[in-house]
mmCIF file of C-alpha atoms in Angstrom:
data_model
loop_
_atom_site.group_PDB
_atom_site.id
_atom_site.type_symbol
_atom_site.label_atom_id
_atom_site.label_comp_id
_atom_site.label_asym_id
_atom_site.label_seq_id
_atom_site.Cartn_x
_atom_site.Cartn_y
_atom_site.Cartn_z
ATOM 1 C CA GLY A 1 4.522 -16.091 2.409
ATOM 2 C CA GLU A 2 3.254 -14.300 -0.657
ATOM 3 C CA ASN A 3 5.735 -12.801 -3.112
ATOM 4 C CA VAL A 4 4.665 -10.242 -5.718
ATOM 5 C CA GLU A 5 6.939 -9.257 -8.594
ATOM 6 C CA GLN A 6 6.206 -6.168 -10.663
ATOM 7 C CA HIS A 7 7.613 -5.049 -14.031
ATOM 8 C CA PRO A 8 8.807 -2.725 -15.360
ATOM 9 C CA SER A 9 10.225 -0.543 -12.621
ATOM 10 C CA THR A 10 10.067 2.528 -14.866
ATOM 11 C CA LEU A 11 7.960 3.224 -17.942
ATOM 12 C CA SER A 12 7.912 6.239 -20.245
ATOM 13 C CA VAL A 13 5.164 6.691 -22.834
ATOM 14 C CA GLN A 14 4.009 9.452 -25.117
ATOM 15 C CA GLU A 15 0.758 11.139 -24.245
ATOM 16 C CA GLY A 16 -2.083 9.253 -25.898
ATOM 17 C CA ASP A 17 -0.242 5.927 -26.001
ATOM 18 C CA SER A 18 -1.087 2.913 -23.858
ATOM 19 C CA ALA A 19 0.828 1.705 -20.798
ATOM 20 C CA VAL A 20 0.942 -1.841 -19.446
ATOM 21 C CA ILE A 21 2.286 -2.929 -16.064
ATOM 22 C CA LYS A 22 2.619 -6.606 -15.194
ATOM 23 C CA CYS A 23 2.683 -8.466 -11.876
ATOM 24 C CA THR A 24 3.077 -12.073 -10.827
ATOM 25 C CA TYR A 25 2.214 -13.621 -7.462
ATOM 26 C CA SER A 26 3.258 -16.838 -5.790
ATOM 27 C CA ASP A 27 0.468 -17.865 -3.410
ATOM 28 C CA SER A 28 -2.500 -19.446 -5.210
ATOM 29 C CA ALA A 29 -4.640 -18.682 -2.129
ATOM 30 C CA SER A 30 -4.531 -14.928 -2.848
ATOM 31 C CA ASN A 31 -7.996 -13.877 -3.955
ATOM 32 C CA TYR A 32 -8.018 -10.114 -4.338
ATOM 33 C CA PHE A 33 -5.715 -7.970 -6.453
ATOM 34 C CA PRO A 34 -5.817 -4.181 -6.049
ATOM 35 C CA TRP A 35 -3.844 -1.562 -7.947
ATOM 36 C CA TYR A 36 -2.758 1.647 -6.253
ATOM 37 C CA LYS A 37 -1.574 4.967 -7.653
ATOM 38 C CA GLN A 38 0.821 7.056 -5.605
ATOM 39 C CA GLU A 39 1.420 10.682 -6.488
ATOM 40 C CA LEU A 40 4.482 12.505 -5.240
ATOM 41 C CA GLY A 41 4.318 13.205 -1.512
ATOM 42 C CA LYS A 42 1.042 11.368 -0.997
ATOM 43 C CA GLY A 43 -0.138 7.987 0.192
ATOM 44 C CA PRO A 44 -1.223 5.291 -2.289
ATOM 45 C CA GLN A 45 -4.802 5.431 -3.524
ATOM 46 C CA LEU A 46 -6.824 2.535 -4.937
ATOM 47 C CA ILE A 47 -7.611 2.953 -8.637
ATOM 48 C CA ILE A 48 -8.977 -0.455 -9.617
ATOM 49 C CA ASP A 49 -9.175 -3.969 -8.219
ATOM 50 C CA ILE A 50 -10.134 -7.461 -9.296
ATOM 51 C CA ARG A 51 -11.261 -10.569 -7.472
ATOM 52 C CA SER A 52 -9.973 -14.028 -8.250
ATOM 53 C CA ASN A 53 -13.286 -15.153 -9.770
ATOM 54 C CA VAL A 54 -13.129 -12.452 -12.473
ATOM 55 C CA GLY A 55 -10.822 -12.403 -15.489
ATOM 56 C CA GLU A 56 -11.067 -8.758 -16.499
ATOM 57 C CA LYS A 57 -12.398 -5.478 -15.177
ATOM 58 C CA LYS A 58 -12.543 -2.080 -16.835
ATOM 59 C CA ASP A 59 -13.127 1.424 -15.545
ATOM 60 C CA GLN A 60 -12.971 4.109 -18.232
ATOM 61 C CA ARG A 61 -9.331 4.290 -19.403
ATOM 62 C CA ILE A 62 -7.973 1.685 -17.021
ATOM 63 C CA ALA A 63 -8.426 -2.069 -17.056
ATOM 64 C CA VAL A 64 -7.024 -5.008 -15.154
ATOM 65 C CA THR A 65 -6.699 -8.602 -16.341
ATOM 66 C CA LEU A 66 -6.086 -11.682 -14.200
ATOM 67 C CA ASN A 67 -4.778 -15.080 -15.218
ATOM 68 C CA LYS A 68 -5.178 -17.333 -12.183
ATOM 69 C CA THR A 69 -3.558 -20.329 -13.832
ATOM 70 C CA ALA A 70 -0.384 -18.425 -14.630
ATOM 71 C CA LYS A 71 -0.665 -16.320 -11.437
ATOM 72 C CA HIS A 72 -0.219 -13.027 -13.169
ATOM 73 C CA PHE A 73 -2.262 -9.858 -13.522
ATOM 74 C CA SER A 74 -1.792 -6.674 -15.484
ATOM 75 C CA LEU A 75 -2.838 -3.039 -15.458
ATOM 76 C CA HIS A 76 -3.667 -1.384 -18.777
ATOM 77 C CA ILE A 77 -3.986 2.385 -19.165
ATOM 78 C CA THR A 78 -5.191 3.636 -22.528
ATOM 79 C CA GLU A 79 -4.998 7.154 -23.963
ATOM 80 C CA THR A 80 -2.496 8.177 -21.309
ATOM 81 C CA GLN A 81 -2.514 11.749 -20.039
ATOM 82 C CA PRO A 82 0.150 13.739 -18.146
ATOM 83 C CA GLU A 83 -1.883 13.391 -14.931
ATOM 84 C CA ASP A 84 -1.390 9.613 -15.157
ATOM 85 C CA SER A 85 2.279 10.184 -14.264
ATOM 86 C CA ALA A 86 2.808 8.558 -10.850
ATOM 87 C CA VAL A 87 4.066 5.393 -9.186
ATOM 88 C CA TYR A 88 1.745 2.399 -9.541
ATOM 89 C CA PHE A 89 1.704 -0.566 -7.164
ATOM 90 C CA CYS A 90 0.077 -3.929 -7.639
ATOM 91 C CA ALA A 91 -0.826 -6.062 -4.650
ATOM 92 C CA ALA A 92 -2.136 -9.508 -3.768
ATOM 93 C CA ARG A 93 -4.313 -10.174 -0.740
ATOM 94 C CA PHE A 94 -5.213 -13.210 1.321
ATOM 95 C CA TYR A 95 -7.533 -12.313 4.186
ATOM 96 C CA GLN A 96 -6.140 -9.255 5.969
ATOM 97 C CA LYS A 97 -2.600 -9.555 4.651
ATOM 98 C CA VAL A 98 -1.730 -7.553 1.569
ATOM 99 C CA THR A 99 1.606 -7.987 -0.222
ATOM 100 C CA PHE A 100 2.696 -5.170 -2.540
ATOM 101 C CA GLY A 101 4.852 -5.183 -5.635
ATOM 102 C CA THR A 102 7.905 -2.922 -5.807
ATOM 103 C CA GLY A 103 6.203 -0.250 -7.898
ATOM 104 C CA THR A 104 6.353 1.150 -11.444
ATOM 105 C CA LYS A 105 7.174 4.787 -12.053
ATOM 106 C CA LEU A 106 5.111 5.868 -15.051
ATOM 107 C CA GLN A 107 6.059 9.021 -16.921
ATOM 108 C CA VAL A 108 3.708 10.343 -19.581
ATOM 109 C CA ILE A 109 5.511 12.700 -21.932
ATOM 110 C CA PRO A 110 3.350 15.498 -23.335
ATOM 111 C CA ASN M 1 -14.310 13.202 7.100
ATOM 112 C CA ALA M 2 -10.563 13.548 7.501
ATOM 113 C CA GLY M 3 -9.955 9.912 6.492
ATOM 114 C CA VAL M 4 -6.591 8.655 7.721
ATOM 115 C CA THR M 5 -4.267 11.155 9.365
ATOM 116 C CA GLN M 6 -0.688 10.702 10.547
ATOM 117 C CA THR M 7 1.352 12.651 13.069
ATOM 118 C CA PRO M 8 4.030 13.926 12.644
ATOM 119 C CA LYS M 9 4.693 14.513 8.927
ATOM 120 C CA PHE M 10 8.484 14.730 9.337
ATOM 121 C CA ARG M 11 10.882 13.753 12.085
ATOM 122 C CA VAL M 12 14.647 13.544 12.532
ATOM 123 C CA LEU M 13 16.017 11.315 15.291
ATOM 124 C CA LYS M 14 19.448 10.431 16.540
ATOM 125 C CA THR M 15 20.459 6.792 16.845
ATOM 126 C CA GLY M 16 19.112 5.338 20.077
ATOM 127 C CA GLN M 17 16.298 7.830 20.540
ATOM 128 C CA SER M 18 12.689 6.713 20.779
ATOM 129 C CA MET M 19 9.519 8.065 19.255
ATOM 130 C CA THR M 20 5.881 7.228 18.573
ATOM 131 C CA LEU M 21 4.015 7.734 15.319
ATOM 132 C CA LEU M 22 0.286 8.273 15.604
ATOM 133 C CA CYS M 23 -2.309 7.149 13.094
ATOM 134 C CA ALA M 24 -5.959 8.116 13.397
ATOM 135 C CA GLN M 25 -8.951 7.202 11.227
ATOM 136 C CA ASP M 26 -12.525 8.424 11.371
ATOM 137 C CA MET M 27 -14.125 5.795 9.101
ATOM 138 C CA ASN M 28 -14.871 3.267 11.864
ATOM 139 C CA HIS M 29 -12.563 0.734 10.194
ATOM 140 C CA GLU M 30 -11.744 -2.465 12.037
ATOM 141 C CA TYR M 31 -8.378 -3.136 10.392
ATOM 142 C CA MET M 32 -5.354 -0.874 10.631
ATOM 143 C CA TYR M 33 -1.858 -1.318 9.237
ATOM 144 C CA TRP M 34 1.618 0.166 9.405
ATOM 145 C CA TYR M 35 3.892 -0.007 6.353
ATOM 146 C CA ARG M 36 7.332 1.301 5.550
ATOM 147 C CA GLN M 37 8.276 2.406 2.061
ATOM 148 C CA ASP M 38 11.873 2.291 0.876
ATOM 149 C CA PRO M 39 13.210 3.009 -2.628
ATOM 150 C CA GLY M 40 12.910 -0.020 -4.897
ATOM 151 C CA MET M 41 11.196 -2.119 -2.224
ATOM 152 C CA GLY M 42 7.589 -1.045 -2.396
ATOM 153 C CA LEU M 43 5.482 -1.122 0.747
ATOM 154 C CA ARG M 44 6.360 -3.624 3.438
ATOM 155 C CA LEU M 45 3.976 -4.483 6.264
ATOM 156 C CA ILE M 46 5.383 -3.851 9.753
ATOM 157 C CA HIS M 47 2.435 -4.629 12.037
ATOM 158 C CA TYR M 48 -1.306 -4.724 11.700
ATOM 159 C CA SER M 49 -4.424 -4.888 13.856
ATOM 160 C CA VAL M 50 -7.768 -6.548 13.178
ATOM 161 C CA GLY M 51 -9.548 -4.762 16.001
ATOM 162 C CA GLU M 52 -9.262 -2.743 19.189
ATOM 163 C CA GLY M 53 -6.827 -4.353 21.588
ATOM 164 C CA THR M 54 -5.294 -6.697 18.978
ATOM 165 C CA THR M 55 -1.992 -6.525 17.107
ATOM 166 C CA ALA M 56 -0.040 -8.891 14.876
ATOM 167 C CA LYS M 57 3.361 -8.985 13.219
ATOM 168 C CA GLY M 58 3.806 -8.311 9.568
ATOM 169 C CA GLU M 59 6.724 -8.859 7.235
ATOM 170 C CA VAL M 60 9.303 -6.589 8.953
ATOM 171 C CA PRO M 61 8.332 -6.191 12.649
ATOM 172 C CA ASP M 62 11.787 -6.130 14.297
ATOM 173 C CA GLY M 63 12.599 -2.892 16.105
ATOM 174 C CA TYR M 64 8.979 -1.711 16.189
ATOM 175 C CA ASN M 65 6.098 -2.052 18.618
ATOM 176 C CA VAL M 66 2.448 -1.118 18.185
ATOM 177 C CA SER M 67 -0.660 -0.559 20.251
ATOM 178 C CA ARG M 68 -4.357 -0.261 19.415
ATOM 179 C CA LEU M 69 -6.013 0.916 22.616
ATOM 180 C CA LYS M 70 -8.808 2.689 20.759
ATOM 181 C CA LYS M 71 -10.461 1.565 17.541
ATOM 182 C CA GLN M 72 -9.671 4.801 15.753
ATOM 183 C CA ASN M 73 -5.960 4.993 16.710
ATOM 184 C CA PHE M 74 -2.955 2.837 15.872
ATOM 185 C CA LEU M 75 0.422 3.773 17.351
ATOM 186 C CA LEU M 76 3.822 2.725 16.021
ATOM 187 C CA GLY M 77 6.751 2.948 18.419
ATOM 188 C CA LEU M 78 10.482 2.869 17.883
ATOM 189 C CA GLU M 79 12.192 2.138 21.203
ATOM 190 C CA SER M 80 15.793 2.637 20.056
ATOM 191 C CA ALA M 81 15.981 4.108 16.575
ATOM 192 C CA ALA M 82 18.603 2.873 14.098
ATOM 193 C CA PRO M 83 19.711 4.374 10.744
ATOM 194 C CA SER M 84 18.145 1.331 9.022
ATOM 195 C CA GLN M 85 14.759 2.641 10.161
ATOM 196 C CA THR M 86 15.114 5.748 8.006
ATOM 197 C CA SER M 87 12.070 5.457 5.754
ATOM 198 C CA VAL M 88 8.650 6.799 4.892
ATOM 199 C CA TYR M 89 5.969 5.270 7.093
ATOM 200 C CA PHE M 90 2.385 4.866 5.956
ATOM 201 C CA CYS M 91 -0.627 3.954 7.991
ATOM 202 C CA ALA M 92 -3.706 2.427 6.375
ATOM 203 C CA SER M 93 -7.127 1.247 7.479
ATOM 204 C CA SER M 94 -9.914 -0.876 6.025
ATOM 205 C CA TYR M 95 -13.207 -2.583 6.807
ATOM 206 C CA TRP M 96 -13.091 -6.299 7.577
ATOM 207 C CA THR M 97 -15.772 -7.157 5.011
ATOM 208 C CA GLY M 98 -16.019 -6.679 1.280
ATOM 209 C CA THR M 99 -12.890 -5.924 -0.660
ATOM 210 C CA ASN M 100 -11.004 -4.583 2.347
ATOM 211 C CA GLU M 101 -9.918 -1.570 0.285
ATOM 212 C CA GLN M 102 -7.117 0.079 2.220
ATOM 213 C CA PHE M 103 -7.191 3.833 2.743
ATOM 214 C CA PHE M 104 -3.765 5.314 3.282
ATOM 215 C CA GLY M 105 -2.575 8.284 5.271
ATOM 216 C CA PRO M 106 -0.202 10.931 3.837
ATOM 217 C CA GLY M 107 2.907 9.353 5.363
ATOM 218 C CA THR M 108 5.605 10.266 7.881
ATOM 219 C CA ARG M 109 9.152 10.813 6.664
ATOM 220 C CA LEU M 110 11.573 9.653 9.353
ATOM 221 C CA THR M 111 15.324 10.168 9.248
ATOM 222 C CA VAL M 112 17.590 8.504 11.805
ATOM 223 C CA LEU M 113 21.088 9.961 11.988
#
């Protein structure tokens, strides 16, 4: 089955700095890669996603890059704000099965 | 729209007791999922359903059963709870077409003593 590794497990940045979270996947058949943000006491919520036929996607301060050859994808958050503090999960999907990474706890220090 | 709702929000069980967690969605989604979330392990798929009357095993199905008698509801049952089942349980749903974006419920925190 699919295996998704996510790094780092914790990340602290100063407000205004950039944050980068990296994930690797094992199954080359995976074709959809969503990123979820989970705030304390809530369920995960999709923030951005990318399909396997696209190398990069951007939505305001967040962007995701995908390298299919190396089987890794990354989340980039620029100009971080305190409200970006949360746990972020990457995931890889093949049909209806989604495999999640272990999560990154991001702390943005004001 | 309420989205995805879960009942109950919290529950404490003793070892050997049984219980059912209820998930309901009002988005007419075909797919529904049950995950458990444990510290340092992310979200792990327990069971899922691709439509009314269907269920399938996920990554960690042992000790759990599910039923999808109605399209909008997905039930997760623990027949004989064990301390290892202490976790936060999330339900999610999605369409079968497009990106299959999953919409998650608020979670149920279960403690088994």
